[in-house]
Amino acid sequence: MKHQINISDLSRIDDAAAVFLRETEGRSLVAFYAPMGAGKTTFTTAICRVLGVREDAVGSPTFAIVNEYRTDAGDSVFHFDFYRITKPAEALDIGLYDYLDSGALCLMEWPENIEELLPEETLKVSIEVNADDSRTIIWED
């Protein structure tokens, strides 16, 4: 079944993140596909905020590849940015499967750079930029 959430402007992003979390409950591996500047990190930040992660703790892990955050319930959230990964071995070198097998929520940007390493159960989510600059979050289950 195809799902989509429209985000008309940034003032509605936390509501969209809450809906996304509710509709994808039980899914821990989430891969965001979108062009540069579409809002992958912005949406990830909203998801983390809804989960109770301190907003100042969330940032793009472009150079670190992975950041770990703690929700207000004490659960880990792993935020990956695979933009700079040029070979799958680089992702394996950071212990990718240890993170993915942890059961913690794993939010991944630029997953196309490690596509062959993603487990089958990974939820693939697209973020589309619309003509009016709104965003549409789309996934199938």
PDB file of C-alpha atoms in Angstrom, residues 23 25 28 38-39 57-59 67 69-70 75 78 87-88 91 95 97 109 111 119 121 124 129:
ATOM      1  CA  GLU A  23       2.185   5.051  10.368  1.00  0.00           C
ATOM      2  CA  GLU A  25       5.527   2.099  13.902  1.00  0.00           C
ATOM      3  CA  SER A  28      13.433   0.527  12.630  1.00  0.00           C
ATOM      4  CA  ALA A  38      15.035  18.286  -0.432  1.00  0.00           C
ATOM      5  CA  GLY A  39      14.909  18.157   3.345  1.00  0.00           C
ATOM      6  CA  ALA A  57      21.872  17.449  19.523  1.00  0.00           C
ATOM      7  CA  VAL A  58      20.705  16.683  15.974  1.00  0.00           C
ATOM      8  CA  GLY A  59      22.884  17.533  13.003  1.00  0.00           C
ATOM      9  CA  ASN A  67      25.439  10.214  14.903  1.00  0.00           C
ATOM     10  CA  TYR A  69      20.959  10.526  19.695  1.00  0.00           C
ATOM     11  CA  ARG A  70      18.925   9.662  22.801  1.00  0.00           C
ATOM     12  CA  ASP A  75      16.322   4.923  23.445  1.00  0.00           C
ATOM     13  CA  PHE A  78      21.132   6.367  14.771  1.00  0.00           C
ATOM     14  CA  LYS A  87      32.560   2.017  -1.618  1.00  0.00           C
ATOM     15  CA  PRO A  88      30.327  -0.304   0.411  1.00  0.00           C
ATOM     16  CA  ALA A  91      30.111   1.538   5.485  1.00  0.00           C
ATOM     17  CA  GLY A  95      30.241  -1.435  11.790  1.00  0.00           C
ATOM     18  CA  TYR A  97      25.431  -4.106  10.582  1.00  0.00           C
ATOM     19  CA  GLU A 109      20.340   9.663   4.204  1.00  0.00           C
ATOM     20  CA  PRO A 111      21.172   5.156   1.105  1.00  0.00           C
ATOM     21  CA  PRO A 119      18.513  -5.355   4.594  1.00  0.00           C
ATOM     22  CA  GLU A 121      13.153  -4.965   5.579  1.00  0.00           C
ATOM     23  CA  LYS A 124      12.450   3.104   1.497  1.00  0.00           C
ATOM     24  CA  VAL A 129      10.040  18.694  -3.797  1.00  0.00           C
TER      25      VAL A 129
END
